[in-house]
């Protein structure tokens, strides 16, 4: 199985934590389709930790909680599939999951077979309670091998938080995406910290195995399991732009059953999603390196270049970038035609560079640049 673009979907953890059940998952599947999220590309519905009983059965298999999922996981998966979606679940490389439920350490092949029999399409594999004497890369390679031999295509999401130098070995495990950071919470400082962590990790990002910056907090507004403070709409838009631009999987974390129109407009913006889902999956790079006012660039499959300016600071700031900063010299005779992807405004043709204007604190601008000859 080869994953050519960052996965998109919804995960239960950010809002619901342990408070999950079959009715919630069915309702969420309905809304993913009815709201247009599925048509926009969000096709994985993933149940996170706390879904199982506290003990395995007599055959050593994981068992879904009879209270939370009375009809079993196969029935849940069947319902999700009936909506045209893909079904995801959670386990962990340690002795227990992060919430101290049964984990897959020592049971990797049994669990992979169980997940396959239930119709699972996605496995988030966490890193809590790992035995100290066993290298993490071996645990992820073990589960990667088990999934590759379970008889079903299951996307492998390695959630080791970037610990133990994950970037050096994760692609050898068969993982299709990997958590490059610690956990997100719903506030600006968390978003900024996770963004800055990506600077040194971009060389390890790209087609086949994407840097996962954690689930989105767009639309949470301080509510739910990781709702610590909340963000403004400007901050949520910048958050979504950063995740999309950096090729991170786009996994929604809010309760989509009561999304505002503002939240929908951010999560379903087709032009920003297109930057994330570009088939080339190329690594972005810094055109202007600044701790608070960076400008990033990314080369697209069709020859366009996307420029993104993120104001991570606390003051209005007008950043300027020249085409020489992205490798295009004036002597080439090439100009760039710019489109602002959020405002949808064509800005015209520029021959040497552009001023982004006074971008507000925690705001952003993202421009798609078409090469114009002559």
Coordinates of C-alpha atoms in Angstrom, one line a residue:
X1 CA 0.0 0.0 0.0
X2 CA 1.4 3.4 -1.0
X3 CA -0.2 6.6 0.2
X4 CA 0.5 9.4 -2.3
X5 CA -1.3 12.3 -0.6
X6 CA -1.8 13.3 3.0
X7 CA -4.7 11.4 4.6
X8 CA -7.8 13.4 5.5
X9 CA -10.6 12.5 7.9
X10 CA -11.9 12.9 11.5
X11 CA -10.6 11.6 14.8
X12 CA -12.6 11.3 18.0
X13 CA -9.8 12.2 20.6
X14 CA -9.6 16.0 20.5
X15 CA -13.3 16.6 21.4
X16 CA -14.5 13.4 23.0
X17 CA -11.5 11.6 24.6
X18 CA -12.8 8.5 26.3
X19 CA -16.5 9.5 25.9
X20 CA -17.1 7.6 22.7
X21 CA -19.8 5.2 21.7
X22 CA -21.5 3.6 18.7
X23 CA -24.2 6.3 18.3
X24 CA -21.6 9.1 18.2
X25 CA -19.7 7.3 15.5
X26 CA -22.8 6.6 13.4
X27 CA -23.9 10.2 13.8
X28 CA -20.5 11.5 12.8
X29 CA -20.4 9.3 9.7
X30 CA -23.8 10.7 8.7
X31 CA -22.6 14.3 9.1
X32 CA -19.3 13.7 7.3
X33 CA -21.3 12.9 4.2
X34 CA -24.3 15.2 4.6
X35 CA -22.1 18.3 5.4
X36 CA -20.0 17.9 2.3
X37 CA -16.8 17.0 4.3
X38 CA -16.5 13.6 2.6
X39 CA -16.9 15.2 -0.9
X40 CA -14.1 17.6 0.1
X41 CA -11.8 14.7 0.7
X42 CA -12.3 13.8 4.4
X43 CA -12.8 10.1 4.1
X44 CA -11.3 8.4 7.2
X45 CA -13.4 8.2 10.4
X46 CA -11.0 7.2 13.2
X47 CA -11.9 6.0 16.7
X48 CA -9.1 6.8 19.2
X49 CA -8.2 5.3 22.6
X50 CA -10.7 3.9 25.2
X51 CA -12.8 1.8 22.8
X52 CA -12.1 -1.7 24.2
X53 CA -12.7 -3.8 27.2
X54 CA -10.0 -3.9 29.8
X55 CA -9.1 -7.5 29.1
X56 CA -8.6 -9.6 26.0
X57 CA -10.7 -12.7 25.3
X58 CA -9.7 -16.3 25.7
X59 CA -8.1 -16.4 22.3
X60 CA -6.0 -13.3 23.1
X61 CA -8.0 -11.0 20.9
X62 CA -9.0 -7.4 21.7
X63 CA -12.7 -7.0 22.5
X64 CA -14.8 -3.9 21.9
X65 CA -16.5 -2.4 25.0
X66 CA -19.9 -4.0 25.3
X67 CA -21.2 -0.7 26.9
X68 CA -19.8 1.7 24.3
X69 CA -20.1 -0.6 21.2
X70 CA -22.8 -3.2 21.9
X71 CA -22.9 -4.4 18.3
X72 CA -19.2 -4.8 18.0
X73 CA -16.6 -3.1 15.8
X74 CA -17.5 -5.1 12.7
X75 CA -21.0 -3.5 12.7
X76 CA -19.5 -0.1 13.3
X77 CA -17.1 -0.5 10.4
X78 CA -19.9 -1.8 8.1
X79 CA -22.0 1.3 8.8
X80 CA -19.0 3.6 8.2
X81 CA -18.3 1.8 4.9
X82 CA -22.0 2.0 3.9
X83 CA -21.6 5.8 3.9
X84 CA -18.7 5.5 1.5
X85 CA -16.1 6.3 4.2
X86 CA -13.1 4.4 5.5
X87 CA -12.9 3.2 9.1
X88 CA -10.0 3.8 11.5
X89 CA -9.0 2.5 14.9
X90 CA -6.4 3.0 17.6
X91 CA -3.8 0.8 19.4
X92 CA -0.4 1.3 20.9
X93 CA 3.2 -0.1 20.8
X94 CA 3.5 -0.3 24.6
X95 CA 2.3 -2.6 27.3
X96 CA -0.9 -0.5 27.7
X97 CA -2.4 2.3 25.7
X98 CA -2.1 5.8 26.9
X99 CA -5.4 5.5 28.8
X100 CA -4.2 2.0 30.1
X101 CA -6.4 -0.2 28.0
X102 CA -5.0 -3.4 26.4
X103 CA -2.3 -2.6 23.8
X104 CA -0.7 -4.5 21.0
X105 CA 2.8 -5.1 22.4
X106 CA 3.4 -8.8 21.9
X107 CA 0.1 -9.2 20.1
X108 CA 0.9 -7.4 16.9
X109 CA 0.1 -10.1 14.4
X110 CA -3.1 -11.2 16.3
X111 CA -4.3 -7.6 16.5
X112 CA -3.5 -6.9 12.8
X113 CA -5.6 -9.9 11.8
X114 CA -8.4 -8.8 14.2
X115 CA -8.5 -5.3 12.7
X116 CA -8.5 -6.7 9.2
X117 CA -11.4 -9.0 10.1
X118 CA -13.4 -6.0 11.4
X119 CA -12.8 -4.1 8.2
X120 CA -10.4 -1.5 9.6
X121 CA -8.7 0.8 7.0
X122 CA -6.5 3.0 9.3
X123 CA -4.5 2.3 12.4
X124 CA -3.3 5.0 14.7
X125 CA -0.4 3.4 16.7
X126 CA 0.6 5.3 19.8
X127 CA 3.8 5.1 21.9
X128 CA 2.8 5.1 25.6
X129 CA 4.0 2.6 28.2
X130 CA 6.8 1.3 25.9
X131 CA 9.2 -1.3 27.5
X132 CA 12.4 0.6 28.3
X133 CA 14.7 -2.1 26.9
X134 CA 13.2 -2.4 23.5
X135 CA 14.0 0.1 20.7
X136 CA 10.9 1.9 19.4
X137 CA 11.9 1.3 15.8
X138 CA 11.6 -2.4 16.3
X139 CA 8.1 -2.1 17.7
X140 CA 6.9 -0.1 14.8
X141 CA 8.6 -2.4 12.3
X142 CA 6.8 -5.3 14.0
X143 CA 3.4 -3.8 13.6
X144 CA 4.2 -2.6 10.1
X145 CA 5.1 -6.1 9.1
X146 CA 1.9 -7.4 10.8
X147 CA -0.3 -5.0 8.9
X148 CA 1.4 -5.7 5.6
X149 CA 0.6 -9.4 6.1
X150 CA -3.0 -9.2 7.4
X151 CA -4.7 -9.5 4.1
X152 CA -6.1 -6.0 4.0
X153 CA -4.8 -2.5 3.1
X154 CA -4.6 -0.7 6.4
X155 CA -3.0 2.8 6.5
X156 CA -0.3 2.8 9.2
X157 CA -0.3 6.0 11.3
X158 CA 2.8 5.9 13.5
X159 CA 2.2 8.1 16.6
X160 CA 5.5 8.1 18.4
X161 CA 5.4 12.0 18.8
X162 CA 8.8 12.4 17.1
X163 CA 10.5 10.7 20.1
X164 CA 13.6 8.6 19.9
X165 CA 14.6 10.2 16.7
X166 CA 11.6 8.9 14.8
X167 CA 12.5 10.8 11.7
X168 CA 15.6 8.7 11.2
X169 CA 13.8 5.3 11.1
X170 CA 10.1 5.8 10.6
X171 CA 10.1 5.3 6.8
X172 CA 11.7 1.9 7.3
X173 CA 8.7 0.7 9.3
X174 CA 6.1 0.9 6.5
X175 CA 4.3 3.8 8.2
X176 CA 2.4 6.1 5.8
X177 CA 2.3 9.0 8.2
X178 CA 4.2 9.8 11.4
X179 CA 3.5 12.1 14.4
X180 CA 6.4 14.5 14.2
X181 CA 5.4 16.4 17.4
X182 CA 3.9 16.1 20.8
X183 CA 0.1 16.5 21.3
X184 CA -1.8 19.6 20.2
X185 CA -4.2 21.5 22.4
X186 CA -6.7 24.1 21.4
X187 CA -4.7 27.4 21.7
X188 CA -2.4 29.5 19.7
X189 CA 0.8 28.7 21.7
X190 CA 0.4 25.0 20.9
X191 CA -0.1 25.8 17.2
X192 CA 3.0 28.0 17.1
X193 CA 5.1 25.5 19.0
X194 CA 4.2 22.6 16.6
X195 CA 4.8 24.9 13.6
X196 CA 8.3 25.8 14.7
X197 CA 9.1 22.1 15.4
X198 CA 8.6 21.5 11.6
X199 CA 11.5 23.6 10.5
X200 CA 14.1 21.0 11.0
X201 CA 11.9 18.1 10.0
X202 CA 10.9 19.1 6.5
X203 CA 13.7 17.0 4.9
X204 CA 11.9 13.9 6.2
X205 CA 8.5 14.9 4.9
X206 CA 7.0 14.0 1.6
X207 CA 5.3 11.4 -0.7
X208 CA 4.6 8.0 0.9
X209 CA 5.2 9.0 4.5
X210 CA 3.9 12.4 5.7
X211 CA 4.8 14.4 8.7
X212 CA 1.7 14.4 11.0
X213 CA 1.5 17.6 13.1
X214 CA -1.5 16.1 15.1
X215 CA -5.2 16.5 14.6
X216 CA -6.8 19.8 13.8
X217 CA -8.4 22.0 16.5
X218 CA -10.3 24.2 14.0
X219 CA -13.7 24.9 15.4
X220 CA -13.2 23.5 18.9
X221 CA -13.5 27.0 20.6
X222 CA -12.1 25.7 23.9
X223 CA -14.6 22.9 24.2
X224 CA -13.8 19.2 24.5
X225 CA -11.0 17.0 25.6
X226 CA -8.1 19.2 24.4
X227 CA -10.0 22.5 24.5
X228 CA -7.5 24.5 26.4
X229 CA -8.4 28.2 25.9
X230 CA -9.6 28.1 22.3
X231 CA -8.5 30.2 19.3
X232 CA -9.9 33.0 17.2
X233 CA -11.2 32.5 13.7
X234 CA -8.0 34.1 12.4
X235 CA -5.9 31.7 14.3
X236 CA -7.9 28.7 13.2
X237 CA -7.5 29.8 9.6
X238 CA -3.7 30.2 10.0
X239 CA -3.6 26.8 11.8
X240 CA -5.4 25.1 8.9
X241 CA -3.2 26.9 6.3
X242 CA 0.0 25.8 8.1
X243 CA -1.1 22.1 8.4
X244 CA -2.2 22.1 4.7
X245 CA 0.9 23.8 3.4
X246 CA 3.3 21.5 5.4
X247 CA 1.7 18.3 3.9
X248 CA 0.3 17.3 7.3
X249 CA -2.6 14.9 7.3
X250 CA -5.8 16.8 7.8
X251 CA -7.7 15.0 10.6
X252 CA -10.6 17.1 12.0
X253 CA -10.9 17.1 15.8
X254 CA -14.0 19.2 16.5
X255 CA -17.5 18.0 16.9
X256 CA -18.7 18.2 13.3
X257 CA -22.3 17.7 14.3
X258 CA -22.5 21.4 15.3
X259 CA -19.9 23.1 13.1
X260 CA -20.3 26.9 12.5
X261 CA -20.4 28.3 9.0
X262 CA -17.0 29.8 9.7
X263 CA -15.6 26.4 10.6
X264 CA -17.0 24.8 7.5
X265 CA -15.6 27.5 5.3
X266 CA -12.1 26.9 6.7
X267 CA -12.2 23.1 6.6
X268 CA -13.7 22.8 3.2
X269 CA -11.8 25.5 1.3
X270 CA -10.9 23.7 -1.9
X271 CA -7.9 25.8 -2.8
X272 CA -6.2 25.3 0.5
X273 CA -7.0 21.6 0.4
X274 CA -5.5 21.4 -3.1
X275 CA -2.2 22.7 -1.8
X276 CA -2.2 19.9 0.8
X277 CA -3.3 17.2 -1.7
X278 CA -0.9 18.1 -4.5
X279 CA 0.2 14.9 -6.1
X280 CA 3.9 15.8 -6.1
X281 CA 3.9 16.1 -2.3
X282 CA 7.1 18.1 -2.3
X283 CA 8.8 19.4 0.8
X284 CA 8.2 23.1 1.6
X285 CA 11.2 25.3 2.3
X286 CA 11.9 28.7 3.9
X287 CA 12.3 31.6 1.5
X288 CA 12.6 34.0 4.4
X289 CA 13.8 32.5 7.7
X290 CA 12.4 34.5 10.6
X291 CA 11.2 33.2 14.0
X292 CA 8.0 35.3 14.0
X293 CA 7.6 36.3 10.3
X294 CA 8.7 33.4 8.1
X295 CA 7.9 33.1 4.4
X296 CA 7.7 29.5 3.0
X297 CA 7.6 28.2 -0.5
X298 CA 6.4 24.9 -2.1
X299 CA 6.7 23.8 -5.7
X300 CA 3.6 22.2 -7.1
X301 CA 3.1 19.4 -9.5
X302 CA 1.8 21.6 -12.3
X303 CA 4.8 24.0 -12.1
X304 CA 3.2 26.6 -9.8
X305 CA 4.9 27.8 -6.7
X306 CA 2.9 28.4 -3.5
X307 CA 4.1 31.2 -1.1
X308 CA 2.9 31.2 2.5
X309 CA 3.6 34.0 5.0
X310 CA 2.7 33.2 8.6
X311 CA 2.7 36.0 11.2
X312 CA 3.6 34.0 14.3
X313 CA 4.3 37.2 16.2
X314 CA 2.3 39.8 18.2
X315 CA 2.4 42.8 15.8
X316 CA 1.2 43.7 12.4
X317 CA 4.1 43.0 10.0
X318 CA 4.6 43.6 6.3
X319 CA 7.0 40.9 5.0
X320 CA 8.6 41.2 1.5
X321 CA 9.9 38.3 -0.7
X322 CA 11.7 38.5 -4.0
X323 CA 11.6 35.9 -6.7
X324 CA 15.4 35.5 -6.2
X325 CA 14.5 34.1 -2.7
X326 CA 12.8 31.2 -4.5
X327 CA 15.4 30.7 -7.1
X328 CA 14.1 32.8 -10.0
X329 CA 16.5 35.6 -11.1
X330 CA 15.4 38.6 -13.0
X331 CA 17.7 37.6 -15.9
X332 CA 15.5 34.6 -16.5
X333 CA 12.7 36.8 -18.0
X334 CA 10.2 35.0 -15.9
X335 CA 7.4 36.7 -14.0
X336 CA 4.8 35.3 -11.6
X337 CA 1.0 35.8 -11.7
X338 CA -0.3 35.7 -8.1
X339 CA -3.7 34.5 -6.7
X340 CA -4.5 34.9 -3.1
X341 CA -6.0 31.6 -2.1
X342 CA -8.1 32.8 0.8
X343 CA -9.6 36.0 -0.8
X344 CA -9.7 34.3 -4.2
X345 CA -8.4 37.5 -5.7
X346 CA -6.1 37.6 -8.7
X347 CA -3.4 40.1 -7.7
X348 CA -1.8 40.5 -11.1
X349 CA 1.7 39.8 -12.6
X350 CA 4.8 40.7 -10.7
X351 CA 8.3 40.7 -12.1
X352 CA 10.6 40.9 -9.0
X353 CA 8.7 40.1 -5.8
X354 CA 5.8 41.1 -3.6
X355 CA 5.0 42.8 -0.3
X356 CA 2.5 40.7 1.6
X357 CA 1.0 43.8 3.3
X358 CA 0.5 44.3 7.0
X359 CA -0.6 40.9 8.1
X360 CA -2.3 40.9 11.5
X361 CA -0.8 39.0 14.5
X362 CA -1.4 35.2 14.1
X363 CA -2.7 35.8 10.6
X364 CA -1.4 34.5 7.3
X365 CA -1.4 35.0 3.5
X366 CA -1.0 32.2 1.0
X367 CA -0.5 32.9 -2.7
X368 CA -0.4 30.6 -5.6
X369 CA 2.1 31.7 -8.2
X370 CA 1.9 30.8 -11.9
X371 CA 5.0 31.2 -14.0
X372 CA 4.6 33.7 -16.9
X373 CA 7.2 33.9 -19.6
X374 CA 8.2 37.1 -21.4

